[in-house]
Coordinates of C-alpha atoms in Angstrom, one line a residue:
M1 CA 7.2 -23.2 4.9
A2 CA 7.7 -19.6 4.4
K3 CA 6.9 -16.6 7.0
L4 CA 3.7 -14.4 5.9
I5 CA 4.2 -11.1 7.7
Y6 CA 0.8 -8.4 8.1
S7 CA 1.9 -4.9 7.9
A8 CA -0.2 -1.8 7.9
I9 CA -0.4 1.8 8.9
G10 CA -3.4 3.2 10.8
S11 CA -3.8 5.4 13.7
L12 CA -4.4 4.1 17.8
D13 CA -8.0 4.6 17.2
G14 CA -7.9 2.3 13.9
Y15 CA -8.5 4.5 11.0
I16 CA -6.1 4.9 8.0
E17 CA -7.4 8.3 7.0
D18 CA -8.4 11.3 8.1
A19 CA -11.9 13.0 8.5
Q20 CA -11.6 14.5 4.7
G21 CA -10.2 11.2 3.7
N22 CA -6.6 12.0 3.3
F23 CA -3.8 10.2 4.0
D24 CA -1.3 12.9 4.1
W25 CA -1.2 12.2 8.5
A26 CA 1.0 9.1 7.3
A27 CA 3.5 10.4 5.6
P28 CA 7.4 9.1 7.0
D29 CA 10.3 11.4 7.2
D30 CA 13.5 10.3 6.3
E31 CA 14.5 8.1 9.1
L32 CA 11.0 6.6 9.2
H33 CA 11.4 5.8 5.6
A34 CA 14.8 4.5 6.0
F35 CA 13.6 2.0 8.5
V36 CA 10.9 0.6 6.7
N37 CA 13.2 0.2 3.5
D38 CA 15.5 -1.9 5.8
L39 CA 13.1 -3.7 7.3
E40 CA 11.0 -4.8 4.1
W41 CA 14.0 -5.3 1.9
P42 CA 14.5 -9.0 2.4
I43 CA 11.1 -9.5 1.6
G44 CA 10.6 -11.7 -1.3
T45 CA 7.0 -10.9 -2.8
Y46 CA 4.3 -8.4 -1.3
L47 CA 0.7 -9.2 -1.5
Y48 CA -1.6 -6.3 -1.9
G49 CA -5.6 -5.7 -2.4
R50 CA -7.5 -4.7 -5.2
G51 CA -7.7 -1.3 -3.5
G52 CA -4.4 -0.9 -2.5
C53 CA -2.9 -1.7 -6.0
T54 CA -5.0 0.6 -7.4
R55 CA -4.4 3.6 -5.5
R56 CA -0.3 3.0 -5.6
W57 CA 0.5 2.0 -9.4
C58 CA -2.8 2.7 -11.5
S59 CA -3.4 6.3 -10.3
G60 CA -2.6 8.6 -13.3
R61 CA -1.9 6.0 -15.8
P62 CA -4.0 5.0 -18.5
R63 CA -7.0 3.0 -18.1
L64 CA -6.5 -0.8 -19.4
P65 CA -8.9 -1.4 -22.1
A66 CA -11.9 -3.9 -21.1
P67 CA -11.0 -7.6 -21.5
I68 CA -12.4 -9.2 -24.6
N69 CA -14.2 -12.2 -23.0
P70 CA -15.3 -10.8 -19.4
R71 CA -16.6 -13.3 -17.0

């Protein structure tokens, strides 16, 4: 059975956004970016929730058409 590794960025008080709703306080420098890349390189599958996936890949892209047969 494979391992499930949970990783998240948050401040010590448990927040992920600042008071204005920005996330720029957590922008990594080059050293941290390289460390995280090396750490996550062997991971085979990533699981994202809808919110994280939408913000990460769908911002700036055209919206998908509505499904023909929504449930």
